[in-house]
Amino acid sequence: MDPLKSKFKEKATAMSADIKAMLKTHGNLVIDQVTISQAYGGMRDIKSMVWETSLLDAQTGIQFRGFSIPQLQENLPKGKGTEPLPEGLFWLMLTGEIPTEAEAQWLSDEWERRRNVPEHVFKTLKALPKDAHAMTQFSTAVLAMQTESVFAKRYDEGMPKSDYWDATYEDAMNLIAALPQIAAFIYRRKYKNSKYIKPNDSLDWAANFAHMLGIQSEEFKDLMRIYMTIHADHEGGNASAHATHLTGSTLSDPYLAFTSAMNALSGPLHGLANQEVIKWIFDMLEALGTTKPTNEQVAEYTRKTLSEGKVVPGYGHAVLRMPDPRFTAQMTFAQKHTPDSDIVKVVWQIFEVVPPILQSLGKVKNPWPNVDAHSGALLVHYGMKEFGFYTVMFGVSRALGVLAQLCWSRALGFPLERPKSLTTEWVQNFIAKQTAS
Ligand code: CMX
């Protein structure tokens, strides 16, 4: 058994026993109540699922196994670069332990060994029109690759429940290993005349992705390392994580579950916001006829967007009530590497101008930027102007978190997810009974 799998098995076996004992003694403790507003309002804040790999706090932001983003930057292995390796984060999410440089290097090599993409996946992609959205292509490719699922094959052969975690781990590792190649193929086919770039065996997972996209600078490789790290996981209730959890809970294999995640990520209120942000910025600069707008011009354009009944993309969050630490991490990267970039400066200007305007509406619960407010400007700076591809990059990263958690969900034997729904008539009758008594 490989070192990561055996460590995961050891941790999951111990935790499974702990959870069984806890449920026996404390299973009836009430941890939350649900209001009618929550039932109608997208189930905000209801504590009703367990997600081991990360936890989100409204005021302090995301923690991966108890580590904030700056702490990940301090503690995770960095390989040949200066930013954390996503390999290290995956190890941390799966085992709860920070890996050594050697363990992160082992994982890099292991993903290199597993990264085979079958020819029919590329053929499937080639059958799609190039102008199909990059996320449609990405989701289709992952679905086409489901032919390789170890979980589906073993289930078909009668695998016992006790082995589900093992087959899930195999699929998670193989899929994560293959995603950069699939994503880069989509990018090069769609935008670079199908001039593909072969993987480079000497590079880590994120740097190899940068290489296959066709941007060879060391700075961009570091950007990909931090980008793939900060987008990986955001606890379990967000739409892409929850979609993986829900689909996976039916014992659909990891390829099918991850496709659900990617379809959820493709919505403009979730991952597609990263394309919408840069589109909004480009549209604004074009409308104003300048690359260096004044704060008054940005404010006026923001008010125009709101008056047209649209949201300002990249701002607001269902949980956070402060600037997203993933935004701040990208801003810190930009302050270090690209302080003179015009497009990055516009992002910082929007950060100054937009929050008070959103606050003044009186209804926006979080006027601050989220992760998507910054990412596009950095990509544009390094030459990736094709914003229709941006959500695929988010998706490649998101695989790390949701698939690590899927291993945990199978190891802990989480059951089919099936919350209770109501009709408005049921709610009205309930109110009538409550108010009568
Ligand atoms: N611009 C304008 N209005 C906004 C807004 C924004 N950025 N954010 C919230 N609002 C509005 C909502 O549309 C809602 O209006 P109505 O009552 O008229 O329907 C009101 O403020 C209250 O919303 P909220 O409780 O503050 O926010 P929600 O939890 O419902 O929604 C989110 C959260 C992210 C969907 C919302 O802030 C939004 O649409 N933001 C822009 C899109 C975006 O950046 N999404 C990416 C999120 C991060 C990610 O998942 O990648």
Short mmCIF file of C-alpha atoms and ligand atoms in Angstrom, two decimals:
data_model
loop_
_atom_site.label_atom_id
_atom_site.label_comp_id
_atom_site.label_asym_id
_atom_site.label_seq_id
_atom_site.Cartn_x
_atom_site.Cartn_y
_atom_site.Cartn_z
CA MET A 1 0.00 0.00 0.00
CA ASP A 2 1.38 3.46 -0.89
CA PRO A 3 2.46 5.75 1.99
CA LEU A 4 -0.40 8.25 1.63
CA LYS A 5 -3.04 5.53 1.37
CA SER A 6 -1.72 3.68 4.40
CA LYS A 7 -1.56 6.90 6.48
CA PHE A 8 -5.12 7.76 5.40
CA LYS A 9 -6.30 4.25 6.31
CA GLU A 10 -4.74 4.54 9.76
CA LYS A 11 -6.33 7.97 10.42
CA ALA A 12 -9.73 7.04 8.98
CA THR A 13 -9.95 3.79 10.95
CA ALA A 14 -9.25 5.63 14.22
CA MET A 15 -11.68 8.43 13.40
CA SER A 16 -14.42 6.04 12.37
CA ALA A 17 -14.21 4.37 15.80
CA ASP A 18 -14.24 7.79 17.55
CA ILE A 19 -17.33 8.88 15.60
CA LYS A 20 -19.19 5.65 16.40
CA ALA A 21 -18.51 6.13 20.11
CA MET A 22 -19.47 9.82 19.94
CA LEU A 23 -22.76 9.09 18.17
CA LYS A 24 -23.63 6.42 20.74
CA THR A 25 -23.26 8.85 23.64
CA HIS A 26 -24.06 12.25 22.13
CA GLY A 27 -26.00 11.49 18.93
CA ASN A 28 -29.17 13.21 20.20
CA LEU A 29 -27.55 16.55 21.13
CA VAL A 30 -29.20 19.38 19.13
CA ILE A 31 -26.63 21.50 17.22
CA ASP A 32 -28.97 23.77 15.26
CA GLN A 33 -32.53 24.88 14.59
CA VAL A 34 -34.07 25.69 11.20
CA THR A 35 -36.25 28.72 10.51
CA ILE A 36 -38.79 29.16 7.75
CA SER A 37 -36.53 31.88 6.26
CA GLN A 38 -33.68 29.38 6.05
CA ALA A 39 -35.87 26.76 4.36
CA TYR A 40 -36.84 29.33 1.70
CA GLY A 41 -33.49 31.13 1.69
CA GLY A 42 -31.00 28.60 0.37
CA MET A 43 -30.46 26.82 3.71
CA ARG A 44 -27.88 29.42 4.85
CA ASP A 45 -25.95 28.57 8.02
CA ILE A 46 -27.82 25.33 8.82
CA LYS A 47 -25.30 23.00 10.44
CA SER A 48 -26.32 19.74 8.82
CA MET A 49 -23.34 18.04 7.23
CA VAL A 50 -19.81 17.00 8.15
CA TRP A 51 -16.79 18.01 6.03
CA GLU A 52 -13.38 17.13 7.41
CA THR A 53 -10.96 18.84 5.03
CA SER A 54 -11.64 22.54 5.78
CA LEU A 55 -13.81 24.86 7.87
CA LEU A 56 -15.04 28.37 7.02
CA ASP A 57 -15.51 31.14 9.56
CA ALA A 58 -17.48 34.26 8.57
CA GLN A 59 -14.95 36.61 10.22
CA THR A 60 -11.60 34.88 9.71
CA GLY A 61 -12.16 32.92 6.50
CA ILE A 62 -11.05 29.47 5.45
CA GLN A 63 -8.90 27.10 7.50
CA PHE A 64 -7.61 23.89 5.96
CA ARG A 65 -7.28 21.40 8.82
CA GLY A 66 -6.80 24.36 11.14
CA PHE A 67 -4.29 26.21 8.92
CA SER A 68 -5.08 29.65 7.46
CA ILE A 69 -3.71 30.54 4.01
CA PRO A 70 -0.69 32.47 5.42
CA GLN A 71 0.01 29.45 7.67
CA LEU A 72 -0.13 27.14 4.65
CA GLN A 73 2.33 29.46 2.92
CA GLU A 74 4.62 29.18 5.92
CA ASN A 75 4.33 25.46 6.58
CA LEU A 76 3.62 23.50 3.39
CA PRO A 77 6.50 22.19 1.24
CA LYS A 78 7.42 24.49 -1.65
CA GLY A 79 9.47 22.23 -3.93
CA LYS A 80 11.40 24.33 -6.44
CA GLY A 81 9.20 27.41 -6.03
CA THR A 82 8.30 29.94 -3.37
CA GLU A 83 4.59 29.12 -2.91
CA PRO A 84 3.03 26.01 -1.30
CA LEU A 85 2.71 22.89 -3.42
CA PRO A 86 -0.93 21.77 -3.87
CA GLU A 87 0.45 18.26 -3.36
CA GLY A 88 1.17 19.27 0.24
CA LEU A 89 -2.34 20.61 0.74
CA PHE A 90 -3.91 17.40 -0.61
CA TRP A 91 -1.77 15.37 1.81
CA LEU A 92 -2.80 17.68 4.65
CA MET A 93 -6.51 17.47 3.79
CA LEU A 94 -6.38 13.69 3.54
CA THR A 95 -4.32 12.97 6.66
CA GLY A 96 -4.53 16.07 8.86
CA GLU A 97 -0.71 16.25 8.82
CA ILE A 98 1.68 18.63 7.07
CA PRO A 99 3.83 16.45 4.78
CA THR A 100 7.61 16.63 4.57
CA GLU A 101 9.27 17.87 1.37
CA ALA A 102 10.01 14.21 0.55
CA GLU A 103 6.36 13.19 1.00
CA ALA A 104 5.15 16.07 -1.22
CA GLN A 105 7.75 15.08 -3.81
CA TRP A 106 6.52 11.47 -3.63
CA LEU A 107 2.99 12.69 -4.36
CA SER A 108 4.24 14.77 -7.33
CA ASP A 109 5.91 11.66 -8.74
CA GLU A 110 2.85 9.52 -7.99
CA TRP A 111 0.52 11.91 -9.86
CA GLU A 112 3.01 11.95 -12.74
CA ARG A 113 2.89 8.13 -12.80
CA ARG A 114 -0.93 8.11 -12.74
CA ARG A 115 -1.63 10.94 -15.16
CA ASN A 116 -2.70 8.83 -18.15
CA VAL A 117 -5.66 10.25 -20.10
CA PRO A 118 -7.20 7.66 -22.44
CA GLU A 119 -7.30 8.56 -26.12
CA HIS A 120 -11.10 8.44 -26.27
CA VAL A 121 -11.28 11.41 -23.87
CA PHE A 122 -9.32 13.57 -26.32
CA LYS A 123 -11.43 12.21 -29.19
CA THR A 124 -14.60 13.14 -27.28
CA LEU A 125 -13.26 16.67 -26.80
CA LYS A 126 -12.36 16.94 -30.48
CA ALA A 127 -15.96 15.99 -31.36
CA LEU A 128 -17.23 19.10 -29.55
CA PRO A 129 -17.33 22.46 -31.31
CA LYS A 130 -14.39 24.63 -30.21
CA ASP A 131 -16.78 27.36 -29.18
CA ALA A 132 -18.52 25.09 -26.62
CA HIS A 133 -17.88 26.72 -23.26
CA ALA A 134 -14.62 25.50 -21.68
CA MET A 135 -16.55 24.27 -18.62
CA THR A 136 -18.92 22.25 -20.83
CA GLN A 137 -15.84 20.68 -22.42
CA PHE A 138 -14.20 20.04 -19.04
CA SER A 139 -17.27 18.40 -17.57
CA THR A 140 -17.75 16.29 -20.73
CA ALA A 141 -14.12 15.13 -20.60
CA VAL A 142 -14.38 14.05 -16.96
CA LEU A 143 -17.59 12.19 -17.74
CA ALA A 144 -15.92 10.51 -20.74
CA MET A 145 -13.09 9.41 -18.46
CA GLN A 146 -15.52 7.66 -16.13
CA THR A 147 -14.74 4.51 -18.18
CA GLU A 148 -11.59 4.32 -16.04
CA SER A 149 -13.36 4.30 -12.67
CA VAL A 150 -11.87 1.74 -10.31
CA PHE A 151 -14.84 2.27 -7.97
CA ALA A 152 -17.42 1.49 -10.68
CA LYS A 153 -15.50 -1.60 -11.81
CA ARG A 154 -15.01 -2.99 -8.31
CA TYR A 155 -18.60 -2.22 -7.33
CA ASP A 156 -19.73 -4.18 -10.35
CA GLU A 157 -17.58 -7.09 -9.19
CA GLY A 158 -19.26 -7.06 -5.75
CA MET A 159 -16.82 -4.98 -3.68
CA PRO A 160 -17.74 -5.01 0.05
CA LYS A 161 -18.60 -1.71 1.79
CA SER A 162 -15.36 -1.86 3.74
CA ASP A 163 -13.39 -1.36 0.48
CA TYR A 164 -15.31 1.68 -0.82
CA TRP A 165 -12.71 4.11 0.56
CA ASP A 166 -9.88 2.24 -1.17
CA ALA A 167 -11.49 2.36 -4.62
CA THR A 168 -12.47 6.02 -4.05
CA TYR A 169 -8.86 6.86 -3.20
CA GLU A 170 -7.66 5.20 -6.43
CA ASP A 171 -10.14 7.19 -8.54
CA ALA A 172 -9.39 10.46 -6.71
CA MET A 173 -5.64 10.08 -7.28
CA ASN A 174 -6.01 9.10 -10.96
CA LEU A 175 -8.47 11.88 -11.70
CA ILE A 176 -6.46 14.62 -9.98
CA ALA A 177 -3.35 13.41 -11.81
CA ALA A 178 -5.11 13.66 -15.19
CA LEU A 179 -6.97 16.99 -14.81
CA PRO A 180 -4.15 19.42 -15.72
CA GLN A 181 -3.61 17.60 -19.04
CA ILE A 182 -7.34 17.60 -19.83
CA ALA A 183 -7.68 21.29 -18.94
CA ALA A 184 -4.56 22.31 -20.90
CA PHE A 185 -5.81 20.32 -23.92
CA ILE A 186 -9.09 22.27 -23.82
CA TYR A 187 -7.21 25.58 -23.56
CA ARG A 188 -4.74 24.89 -26.36
CA ARG A 189 -7.42 23.48 -28.67
CA LYS A 190 -9.88 26.30 -28.05
CA TYR A 191 -7.51 29.25 -28.04
CA LYS A 192 -4.08 28.21 -29.42
CA ASN A 193 -4.87 26.49 -32.73
CA SER A 194 -4.64 23.01 -31.19
CA LYS A 195 -0.89 23.42 -30.63
CA TYR A 196 -0.55 21.10 -27.63
CA ILE A 197 2.38 21.04 -25.23
CA LYS A 198 3.58 17.74 -23.77
CA PRO A 199 3.91 17.43 -19.98
CA ASN A 200 7.36 17.95 -18.47
CA ASP A 201 8.30 15.20 -16.02
CA SER A 202 10.64 17.38 -14.02
CA LEU A 203 7.85 19.73 -12.88
CA ASP A 204 5.42 19.52 -9.97
CA TRP A 205 1.65 19.23 -10.62
CA ALA A 206 0.83 22.97 -10.71
CA ALA A 207 4.02 24.01 -12.53
CA ASN A 208 3.37 21.33 -15.14
CA PHE A 209 -0.13 22.74 -15.63
CA ALA A 210 1.40 26.20 -16.22
CA HIS A 211 3.88 24.62 -18.66
CA MET A 212 1.15 22.77 -20.62
CA LEU A 213 -0.95 25.95 -20.81
CA GLY A 214 2.07 27.51 -22.51
CA ILE A 215 3.20 30.11 -19.95
CA GLN A 216 6.73 29.24 -18.96
CA SER A 217 7.81 31.96 -16.50
CA GLU A 218 8.80 30.88 -12.97
CA GLU A 219 6.48 33.56 -11.56
CA PHE A 220 3.47 32.08 -13.35
CA LYS A 221 4.39 28.61 -12.05
CA ASP A 222 4.36 30.07 -8.54
CA LEU A 223 1.03 31.75 -9.28
CA MET A 224 -0.38 28.36 -10.30
CA ARG A 225 0.93 26.78 -7.05
CA ILE A 226 -0.81 29.36 -4.86
CA TYR A 227 -3.89 29.51 -7.14
CA MET A 228 -4.35 25.72 -7.01
CA THR A 229 -3.86 25.81 -3.23
CA ILE A 230 -6.31 28.58 -2.31
CA HIS A 231 -9.17 27.46 -4.61
CA ALA A 232 -9.05 23.82 -3.48
CA ASP A 233 -11.62 23.74 -0.71
CA HIS A 234 -14.11 26.02 1.10
CA GLU A 235 -15.83 23.66 3.53
CA GLY A 236 -18.78 21.50 2.44
CA GLY A 237 -21.82 23.72 1.95
CA ASN A 238 -20.71 25.61 -1.18
CA ALA A 239 -22.41 24.42 -4.35
CA SER A 240 -19.51 22.50 -5.96
CA ALA A 241 -18.53 20.75 -2.72
CA HIS A 242 -22.09 19.97 -1.82
CA ALA A 243 -22.82 18.68 -5.34
CA THR A 244 -19.89 16.25 -5.03
CA HIS A 245 -21.10 15.17 -1.60
CA LEU A 246 -24.71 14.67 -2.72
CA THR A 247 -23.89 12.78 -5.92
CA GLY A 248 -21.17 10.76 -4.19
CA SER A 249 -23.59 9.80 -1.42
CA THR A 250 -25.57 7.70 -3.93
CA LEU A 251 -22.33 5.72 -4.50
CA SER A 252 -21.92 7.31 -7.90
CA ASP A 253 -18.18 6.98 -8.52
CA PRO A 254 -15.77 9.94 -8.10
CA TYR A 255 -15.82 10.79 -11.84
CA LEU A 256 -19.61 11.17 -11.78
CA ALA A 257 -19.55 13.04 -8.46
CA PHE A 258 -16.85 15.44 -9.66
CA THR A 259 -18.77 16.15 -12.88
CA SER A 260 -21.67 17.30 -10.68
CA ALA A 261 -19.26 19.63 -8.89
CA MET A 262 -18.08 21.12 -12.17
CA ASN A 263 -21.63 21.72 -13.37
CA ALA A 264 -22.36 23.55 -10.11
CA LEU A 265 -19.13 25.54 -10.39
CA SER A 266 -20.22 26.68 -13.86
CA GLY A 267 -22.89 29.02 -12.47
CA PRO A 268 -22.18 32.79 -12.38
CA LEU A 269 -23.05 33.02 -8.67
CA HIS A 270 -20.29 30.44 -7.97
CA GLY A 271 -17.12 29.66 -9.97
CA LEU A 272 -18.10 31.32 -13.23
CA ALA A 273 -17.89 34.62 -11.34
CA ASN A 274 -14.13 34.62 -12.08
CA GLN A 275 -14.87 35.03 -15.81
CA GLU A 276 -17.68 37.49 -15.11
CA VAL A 277 -15.39 39.72 -13.04
CA ILE A 278 -12.80 40.24 -15.76
CA LYS A 279 -15.51 40.58 -18.40
CA TRP A 280 -17.12 43.28 -16.25
CA ILE A 281 -13.76 45.06 -15.90
CA PHE A 282 -12.98 44.86 -19.65
CA ASP A 283 -16.51 46.11 -20.47
CA MET A 284 -16.07 48.98 -18.03
CA LEU A 285 -12.68 50.01 -19.47
CA GLU A 286 -14.06 49.84 -22.99
CA ALA A 287 -17.13 51.88 -22.06
CA LEU A 288 -14.93 54.50 -20.36
CA GLY A 289 -12.31 54.45 -23.12
CA THR A 290 -9.38 54.17 -20.69
CA THR A 291 -7.19 51.58 -18.93
CA LYS A 292 -6.77 53.96 -15.98
CA PRO A 293 -10.22 55.04 -14.80
CA THR A 294 -10.75 57.44 -11.91
CA ASN A 295 -12.51 56.28 -8.72
CA GLU A 296 -15.52 58.42 -9.72
CA GLN A 297 -15.74 56.63 -13.08
CA VAL A 298 -15.58 53.19 -11.39
CA ALA A 299 -18.29 54.28 -8.92
CA GLU A 300 -20.52 55.53 -11.71
CA TYR A 301 -20.10 52.28 -13.68
CA THR A 302 -20.86 50.23 -10.54
CA ARG A 303 -24.07 52.20 -9.96
CA LYS A 304 -25.04 51.67 -13.61
CA THR A 305 -24.57 47.88 -13.21
CA LEU A 306 -26.75 47.88 -10.10
CA SER A 307 -29.40 50.08 -11.72
CA GLU A 308 -29.66 47.53 -14.55
CA GLY A 309 -30.64 44.89 -11.95
CA LYS A 310 -27.31 43.02 -12.10
CA VAL A 311 -24.88 41.97 -9.39
CA VAL A 312 -21.31 43.26 -9.15
CA PRO A 313 -19.36 40.06 -9.83
CA GLY A 314 -16.61 39.12 -7.37
CA TYR A 315 -18.33 40.84 -4.43
CA GLY A 316 -20.48 39.31 -1.71
CA HIS A 317 -20.53 35.87 -0.13
CA ALA A 318 -23.06 33.52 1.40
CA VAL A 319 -20.89 32.93 4.51
CA LEU A 320 -17.99 35.42 4.67
CA ARG A 321 -18.50 38.83 6.27
CA MET A 322 -15.04 40.26 5.54
CA PRO A 323 -12.62 40.48 2.58
CA ASP A 324 -11.96 36.90 1.49
CA PRO A 325 -8.47 35.76 2.61
CA ARG A 326 -8.18 34.12 -0.82
CA PHE A 327 -8.57 37.62 -2.33
CA THR A 328 -5.99 38.96 0.11
CA ALA A 329 -3.52 36.15 -0.74
CA GLN A 330 -3.75 37.05 -4.42
CA MET A 331 -3.40 40.75 -3.63
CA THR A 332 -0.25 39.99 -1.64
CA PHE A 333 1.11 37.95 -4.57
CA ALA A 334 0.33 40.86 -6.92
CA GLN A 335 1.92 43.44 -4.58
CA LYS A 336 5.10 41.35 -4.68
CA HIS A 337 5.21 40.43 -8.37
CA THR A 338 2.98 42.76 -10.41
CA PRO A 339 2.61 46.06 -8.52
CA ASP A 340 2.72 48.12 -11.73
CA SER A 341 0.16 46.17 -13.74
CA ASP A 342 -2.67 48.45 -14.91
CA ILE A 343 -5.30 45.70 -14.77
CA VAL A 344 -4.27 44.68 -11.24
CA LYS A 345 -4.43 48.33 -10.16
CA VAL A 346 -8.02 48.50 -11.45
CA VAL A 347 -8.89 45.49 -9.23
CA TRP A 348 -7.45 47.32 -6.21
CA GLN A 349 -9.36 50.47 -7.17
CA ILE A 350 -12.61 48.47 -7.36
CA PHE A 351 -11.78 47.13 -3.87
CA GLU A 352 -11.72 50.76 -2.66
CA VAL A 353 -14.83 51.91 -4.49
CA VAL A 354 -17.36 49.03 -4.53
CA PRO A 355 -17.80 48.03 -0.83
CA PRO A 356 -19.29 51.37 0.34
CA ILE A 357 -21.66 51.40 -2.64
CA LEU A 358 -22.87 47.85 -1.89
CA GLN A 359 -23.12 48.72 1.80
CA SER A 360 -25.30 51.73 0.94
CA LEU A 361 -27.89 49.41 -0.67
CA GLY A 362 -28.71 48.17 2.83
CA LYS A 363 -29.44 44.60 1.76
CA VAL A 364 -26.06 43.13 0.76
CA LYS A 365 -24.84 41.12 3.75
CA ASN A 366 -21.20 41.08 2.67
CA PRO A 367 -19.94 44.06 0.61
CA TRP A 368 -16.38 42.67 0.41
CA PRO A 369 -14.49 40.97 -2.44
CA ASN A 370 -14.46 37.19 -2.75
CA VAL A 371 -11.83 34.91 -4.35
CA ASP A 372 -13.04 35.66 -7.88
CA ALA A 373 -12.50 39.43 -7.65
CA HIS A 374 -8.73 39.14 -8.12
CA SER A 375 -7.82 35.97 -10.00
CA GLY A 376 -8.59 37.13 -13.56
CA ALA A 377 -6.42 40.25 -13.41
CA LEU A 378 -3.37 38.19 -12.44
CA LEU A 379 -4.02 35.75 -15.29
CA VAL A 380 -4.40 38.65 -17.75
CA HIS A 381 -1.15 40.12 -16.49
CA TYR A 382 0.70 36.87 -17.31
CA GLY A 383 -0.88 36.71 -20.78
CA MET A 384 -4.00 34.56 -20.26
CA LYS A 385 -6.71 36.86 -21.54
CA GLU A 386 -9.17 34.09 -22.49
CA PHE A 387 -11.57 34.55 -19.58
CA GLY A 388 -13.93 31.82 -20.86
CA PHE A 389 -11.32 29.35 -19.55
CA TYR A 390 -10.88 30.76 -16.03
CA THR A 391 -13.50 28.60 -14.32
CA VAL A 392 -11.74 25.45 -15.57
CA MET A 393 -8.69 26.53 -13.57
CA PHE A 394 -10.86 26.91 -10.47
CA GLY A 395 -12.26 23.44 -11.26
CA VAL A 396 -8.86 21.75 -11.51
CA SER A 397 -8.04 23.10 -8.07
CA ARG A 398 -11.44 22.30 -6.55
CA ALA A 399 -10.83 18.60 -7.34
CA LEU A 400 -8.24 18.47 -4.55
CA GLY A 401 -10.67 19.38 -1.78
CA VAL A 402 -13.84 17.66 -2.90
CA LEU A 403 -12.09 14.40 -3.82
CA ALA A 404 -10.08 14.32 -0.58
CA GLN A 405 -13.40 14.71 1.27
CA LEU A 406 -15.04 12.03 -0.87
CA CYS A 407 -12.35 9.60 0.37
CA TRP A 408 -13.29 10.60 3.93
CA SER A 409 -17.02 10.28 3.26
CA ARG A 410 -16.54 6.72 1.97
CA ALA A 411 -14.11 5.80 4.76
CA LEU A 412 -16.52 7.06 7.43
CA GLY A 413 -19.45 5.30 5.77
CA PHE A 414 -21.55 8.44 5.32
CA PRO A 415 -25.02 7.41 4.08
CA LEU A 416 -27.18 8.58 1.21
CA GLU A 417 -27.96 12.30 1.65
CA ARG A 418 -31.69 12.89 1.77
CA PRO A 419 -32.90 16.03 3.59
CA LYS A 420 -36.62 16.67 4.08
CA SER A 421 -38.41 19.10 1.79
CA LEU A 422 -41.73 20.86 2.42
CA THR A 423 -44.50 22.48 0.40
CA THR A 424 -45.70 26.04 1.01
CA GLU A 425 -49.05 24.55 2.01
CA TRP A 426 -47.27 22.49 4.70
CA VAL A 427 -45.51 25.65 5.93
CA GLN A 428 -48.78 27.64 5.98
CA ASN A 429 -50.54 24.90 7.95
CA PHE A 430 -47.60 24.76 10.36
CA ILE A 431 -47.78 28.54 10.93
CA ALA A 432 -51.54 28.35 11.46
CA LYS A 433 -51.10 25.65 14.12
CA GLN A 434 -48.27 27.49 15.86
CA THR A 435 -50.07 30.84 15.96
CA ALA A 436 -53.37 29.25 17.10
CA SER A 437 -51.81 27.64 20.18
N1 CMX B 1 -23.90 42.90 -6.22
C1 CMX B 1 -25.20 43.30 -6.13
N2 CMX B 1 -26.09 42.79 -5.29
C2 CMX B 1 -25.65 41.83 -4.46
C3 CMX B 1 -24.32 41.38 -4.43
C4 CMX B 1 -23.43 41.93 -5.38
N3 CMX B 1 -22.17 41.54 -5.49
N4 CMX B 1 -24.19 40.43 -3.48
C5 CMX B 1 -25.39 40.28 -2.92
N5 CMX B 1 -26.29 41.12 -3.51
C6 CMX B 1 -27.74 41.23 -3.26
C7 CMX B 1 -28.39 39.87 -3.55
O1 CMX B 1 -28.56 39.68 -4.97
C8 CMX B 1 -29.66 39.98 -2.77
O2 CMX B 1 -30.53 40.81 -3.47
P1 CMX B 1 -32.14 40.54 -3.52
O3 CMX B 1 -32.59 40.51 -2.08
O4 CMX B 1 -32.68 41.67 -4.31
O5 CMX B 1 -32.30 39.19 -4.19
C9 CMX B 1 -29.19 40.74 -1.51
O6 CMX B 1 -27.99 41.45 -1.89
C10 CMX B 1 -28.89 39.84 -0.33
O7 CMX B 1 -27.93 38.87 -0.73
P2 CMX B 1 -26.86 38.29 0.32
O8 CMX B 1 -27.63 37.59 1.40
O9 CMX B 1 -25.91 39.34 0.72
O10 CMX B 1 -26.04 37.25 -0.57
P3 CMX B 1 -26.38 35.72 -0.88
O11 CMX B 1 -25.86 34.88 0.22
O12 CMX B 1 -27.81 35.54 -1.27
O13 CMX B 1 -25.52 35.50 -2.22
C11 CMX B 1 -23.64 35.64 -3.62
C12 CMX B 1 -24.12 35.37 -2.21
C13 CMX B 1 -22.14 35.29 -3.69
C14 CMX B 1 -24.40 34.73 -4.59
C15 CMX B 1 -23.88 37.13 -3.96
O14 CMX B 1 -23.13 37.92 -3.09
C16 CMX B 1 -23.55 37.47 -5.40
O15 CMX B 1 -24.41 37.31 -6.28
N6 CMX B 1 -22.28 37.95 -5.68
C17 CMX B 1 -21.83 38.20 -7.04
C18 CMX B 1 -21.47 36.89 -7.72
C19 CMX B 1 -20.17 36.32 -7.15
O16 CMX B 1 -19.18 37.01 -7.02
N7 CMX B 1 -20.18 35.00 -6.88
C20 CMX B 1 -18.94 34.29 -6.45
C21 CMX B 1 -18.96 33.82 -5.00
C22 CMX B 1 -17.71 33.06 -4.63
C23 CMX B 1 -17.66 31.74 -5.34
O17 CMX B 1 -18.49 30.87 -5.05
O18 CMX B 1 -16.80 31.53 -6.20
#
